[in-house]
Amino acid sequence: MSTLLSLQGCTVRFGGLTAVSGLDLKIGPHDLAGLIGPNGAGKTTVFNIITGVYRPTCGSITLGDKAIAGMKPNRIAGLGIARTFQNIRLFASLSVFDNVRAAFNLRLKHGFSHALFRFPAFYREEADVDRQVMELLDIFDLGRHRDVLCKNLSYGDQRRLEIVRALATRPKLLLLDEPAAGMNPTEKEALTRLVRFIKEKFEIAVLLVEHDMKVVMGICERIFVLDHGVKIAEGNPGEITKNSKVIEAYLGEQPPEAGTADA
Amino acid sequence: MSRYLRSKKVWLLLAVLGSALLSRFSGAINEYYLQVIIFVGINITLAVSLNLINGYTGQFSLGHAGFMAVGAYTASIVTLGVPLPLVTYPEPSAALFARLLGALVLAFDHAVNAVLWVANSGVAAVHGLPLVLQFVVALVAGGILAALTGLLVGVPSLRLRGDYLAIVTLGFGEIIRVVIQNTDAIGGARGYSGIPNYTTFFWAYAVAAATIYIVVSLIDSTYGRGFLTVRDDEVAAEAMGVDTTKYKVVAFVLGAFFAGIGGGLYAHTTTYINPAGFDFQRSIEIVIIVILGGMGSTPGVAFAAVLLTVLAEYLRFVAGYTFLPTWLRQLAANRTIIYALVLIALMLLRPQGLFGGLRAFGASATRKVPKAA
């Protein structure tokens, strides 16, 4: 199996706190992978080092054959990693259309001078971007909201719009940070279908961080479990549910025998 | 027809031709009124360019008067054509350390003189040109030098956010003012006088129209939406591949460029400039125009520039009306108090500014599908 993204021995320290420690992770070009773990396990930190928000203290990250550790987030986005955020981060003052259009910034052939002088090439490119944005919006049934300010969208639509915006950068790997947070069971069901659909339609890999076990087990073919910044298990959903270390991390360990608590 | 009305280039052309036409009749207006009208045009340029930085890109700059000063002085030096005096070298001393230091000073002075020599020969060359071209070269030179200053200030300080950036830009603005105040070659604190009165109605409004055209065209494009994403959410913008640093620098440099040109226009209408005219309060006045008009609304900001400039002049008359009670006349004489009251009322009633948040006025407007023009 070829590898799209690979993390080798990644460690992140904030002062004295080790958020992620010696993490190895491999994701193939068509994987639906999940990253789970209790609160504070370091899942979002992993996202942040992959997308360049933080630089790992040590270890390497490669996308395809490029080392991306320590690159600026906008360059990493250009290389093909897009993400959503745990707390939705849309461009609040922009319309639905403009939110998605902003993600096309990356692939503009004509920049500053064309916006100023407005030659026919500029209008051609703008019309082209326009068409592609509408295509994407229509796929996700957001086309009818194109001129709505995104802060006026319903919560579910905002989550969806954030995914659409990420897809507009034409990623090879899509990172979803708790996409089901705050959703009701019906919405979660729809999300599960949506993620599967995205993977098929755009032929990309998806890595998601999620608390909701039902969602994770429903979507992911491959799961990584983090606890206190260390990967404690890896495998398909069936293996993970039976793994004793995972159960321990989530439900707590058996009461220790007297006298060994400090060992 | 409607296709042409939608083209921004056509509007720019109309505005420039219109101001050229109106300028021919400006002789019929009372000189004082004409001066105020020209100030309005200059303030539109200043406020619209600051709005690119503060409003659209969300970087709070308090240094606009500093860039204006760079433009004003540069443009005046070019049109006046008074050569800048070369540096005189100090005598190198015998002591080893002093010689080393002396060599450094000498090298520095050589470099300064080289720059001055190039500047002086440039100015001399410009004086072979017709007056109109001299003025254009002067304005552009002022704009470019202000833009370079903007780059110098912007690159290190744009890592800072919010209040911190505001403080740093304020500091840089003051540094520029103090440097000018202590440079004797350009008049120091006495100011620089005898600048030719080149700024006509045409120049003030053609430049204002060009500034509006450039800011509006930039924002109304896929490229320009990048400025707004920087303002709305920098982290998300980065994650979507927007090079936020580049956008901030572009906004800063472009804003400083037009502040410089505005400064050049200002110098050539007042014919006398001094460092005190480009102090912190001048920056604040421009910021107030932007806030009053609505951050990120070009028509709002242009409207507020007209309103506040005219108000400031009108208050001079109010202060002279003897039939008014003394306290009211004193209030009118202190326009900063009026500004403060206007701002307080605004924050209570319309915190987004007069035109802010109105889609019809481009606050965060969505746009029509562009047709080839």
mmCIF file of C-alpha atoms in Angstrom, chain A residues 51 53 72-75 77-78 81-85 88-95 97-98 101-106 108 110-112 115-120 122-123 126-127 129-130 146-149 162 165-166 169, chain B residues 6-9 213-247 250 254 359 363-373:
data_model
loop_
_atom_site.group_PDB
_atom_site.id
_atom_site.type_symbol
_atom_site.label_atom_id
_atom_site.label_comp_id
_atom_site.label_asym_id
_atom_site.label_seq_id
_atom_site.Cartn_x
_atom_site.Cartn_y
_atom_site.Cartn_z
ATOM 1 C CA THR A 51 -1.369 21.501 8.953
ATOM 2 C CA VAL A 53 -0.011 25.556 12.878
ATOM 3 C CA LYS A 72 3.715 27.551 6.802
ATOM 4 C CA PRO A 73 0.044 26.467 6.876
ATOM 5 C CA ASN A 74 -0.773 28.164 3.581
ATOM 6 C CA ARG A 75 1.975 26.238 1.789
ATOM 7 C CA ALA A 77 -2.709 23.767 2.124
ATOM 8 C CA GLY A 78 -1.266 24.340 -1.338
ATOM 9 C CA ILE A 81 -3.973 19.117 3.009
ATOM 10 C CA ALA A 82 -7.210 20.859 3.934
ATOM 11 C CA ARG A 83 -8.931 20.939 7.277
ATOM 12 C CA THR A 84 -12.000 21.948 9.216
ATOM 13 C CA PHE A 85 -11.977 23.216 12.775
ATOM 14 C CA ILE A 88 -16.391 26.303 13.253
ATOM 15 C CA ARG A 89 -14.145 28.956 11.743
ATOM 16 C CA LEU A 90 -15.926 30.342 8.722
ATOM 17 C CA PHE A 91 -15.290 33.862 7.444
ATOM 18 C CA ALA A 92 -18.190 35.377 9.337
ATOM 19 C CA SER A 93 -18.662 38.565 7.366
ATOM 20 C CA LEU A 94 -18.562 36.854 3.978
ATOM 21 C CA SER A 95 -21.357 35.144 2.090
ATOM 22 C CA PHE A 97 -20.277 31.928 -1.984
ATOM 23 C CA ASP A 98 -17.339 34.090 -0.909
ATOM 24 C CA ARG A 101 -14.359 31.462 -3.307
ATOM 25 C CA ALA A 102 -11.681 32.438 -0.783
ATOM 26 C CA ALA A 103 -10.321 28.903 -0.963
ATOM 27 C CA PHE A 104 -9.695 29.359 -4.699
ATOM 28 C CA ASN A 105 -7.174 32.043 -3.845
ATOM 29 C CA LEU A 106 -4.612 29.269 -3.776
ATOM 30 C CA LEU A 108 -5.361 31.849 -8.952
ATOM 31 C CA HIS A 110 -3.921 36.110 -12.003
ATOM 32 C CA GLY A 111 -3.461 38.132 -8.849
ATOM 33 C CA PHE A 112 -3.005 41.728 -7.866
ATOM 34 C CA ALA A 115 -7.666 42.624 -10.238
ATOM 35 C CA LEU A 116 -6.571 46.223 -10.878
ATOM 36 C CA PHE A 117 -6.462 46.371 -14.640
ATOM 37 C CA ARG A 118 -9.341 43.975 -15.339
ATOM 38 C CA PHE A 119 -8.401 42.678 -18.725
ATOM 39 C CA PRO A 120 -10.528 39.954 -20.353
ATOM 40 C CA PHE A 122 -9.327 38.434 -15.410
ATOM 41 C CA TYR A 123 -13.028 38.123 -16.213
ATOM 42 C CA GLU A 126 -13.362 34.999 -12.325
ATOM 43 C CA ALA A 127 -16.141 33.357 -14.335
ATOM 44 C CA VAL A 129 -13.894 30.315 -10.353
ATOM 45 C CA ASP A 130 -17.542 31.279 -10.152
ATOM 46 C CA ARG A 146 -25.071 31.393 -2.105
ATOM 47 C CA ASP A 147 -25.697 35.001 -1.066
ATOM 48 C CA VAL A 148 -26.534 34.301 2.581
ATOM 49 C CA LEU A 149 -24.011 35.515 5.143
ATOM 50 C CA GLU A 162 -16.698 24.390 6.208
ATOM 51 C CA ARG A 165 -14.587 25.277 1.695
ATOM 52 C CA ALA A 166 -11.877 22.764 2.575
ATOM 53 C CA THR A 169 -8.652 23.843 -2.093
ATOM 54 C CA ARG B 6 -20.948 48.066 -14.631
ATOM 55 C CA SER B 7 -17.336 48.431 -15.719
ATOM 56 C CA LYS B 8 -15.264 50.082 -13.028
ATOM 57 C CA LYS B 9 -12.796 51.382 -15.591
ATOM 58 C CA TYR B 213 -11.067 52.590 -8.098
ATOM 59 C CA ILE B 214 -8.006 50.690 -6.954
ATOM 60 C CA VAL B 215 -9.374 49.726 -3.542
ATOM 61 C CA VAL B 216 -12.794 48.723 -4.860
ATOM 62 C CA SER B 217 -11.357 46.764 -7.810
ATOM 63 C CA LEU B 218 -8.949 44.922 -5.578
ATOM 64 C CA ILE B 219 -11.599 43.934 -3.063
ATOM 65 C CA ASP B 220 -14.112 42.916 -5.701
ATOM 66 C CA SER B 221 -12.135 39.950 -7.004
ATOM 67 C CA THR B 222 -11.222 36.460 -5.906
ATOM 68 C CA TYR B 223 -7.743 37.777 -5.162
ATOM 69 C CA GLY B 224 -9.140 40.648 -3.099
ATOM 70 C CA ARG B 225 -11.386 38.452 -0.979
ATOM 71 C CA GLY B 226 -8.095 37.362 0.588
ATOM 72 C CA PHE B 227 -7.926 40.706 2.438
ATOM 73 C CA LEU B 228 -11.316 40.026 4.033
ATOM 74 C CA THR B 229 -10.385 36.490 5.069
ATOM 75 C CA VAL B 230 -7.337 37.886 6.878
ATOM 76 C CA ARG B 231 -9.649 40.208 8.787
ATOM 77 C CA ASP B 232 -12.276 37.564 9.570
ATOM 78 C CA ASP B 233 -10.109 34.668 10.690
ATOM 79 C CA GLU B 234 -6.386 34.539 10.147
ATOM 80 C CA VAL B 235 -5.966 30.905 11.201
ATOM 81 C CA ALA B 236 -8.721 29.683 8.887
ATOM 82 C CA ALA B 237 -7.368 31.853 6.058
ATOM 83 C CA GLU B 238 -3.921 30.274 6.411
ATOM 84 C CA ALA B 239 -5.457 26.811 6.461
ATOM 85 C CA MET B 240 -7.265 27.607 3.206
ATOM 86 C CA GLY B 241 -3.973 28.524 1.563
ATOM 87 C CA VAL B 242 -4.198 32.315 1.870
ATOM 88 C CA ASP B 243 -0.756 33.850 2.371
ATOM 89 C CA THR B 244 -1.829 36.197 5.150
ATOM 90 C CA THR B 245 1.567 37.855 5.575
ATOM 91 C CA LYS B 246 1.671 38.788 1.898
ATOM 92 C CA TYR B 247 -1.823 40.264 2.033
ATOM 93 C CA VAL B 250 0.314 44.507 0.254
ATOM 94 C CA LEU B 254 -0.589 50.242 -0.898
ATOM 95 C CA ARG B 359 -24.704 45.318 1.654
ATOM 96 C CA ALA B 363 -19.620 46.232 3.265
ATOM 97 C CA SER B 364 -19.415 42.538 2.563
ATOM 98 C CA ALA B 365 -21.231 42.569 -0.672
ATOM 99 C CA THR B 366 -21.758 39.539 -2.741
ATOM 100 C CA ARG B 367 -21.430 40.243 -6.378
ATOM 101 C CA LYS B 368 -23.038 39.529 -9.676
ATOM 102 C CA VAL B 369 -21.511 36.898 -11.894
ATOM 103 C CA PRO B 370 -18.919 38.863 -13.836
ATOM 104 C CA LYS B 371 -19.393 39.233 -17.553
ATOM 105 C CA ALA B 372 -16.477 39.840 -19.843
ATOM 106 C CA ALA B 373 -16.136 43.590 -20.209
#
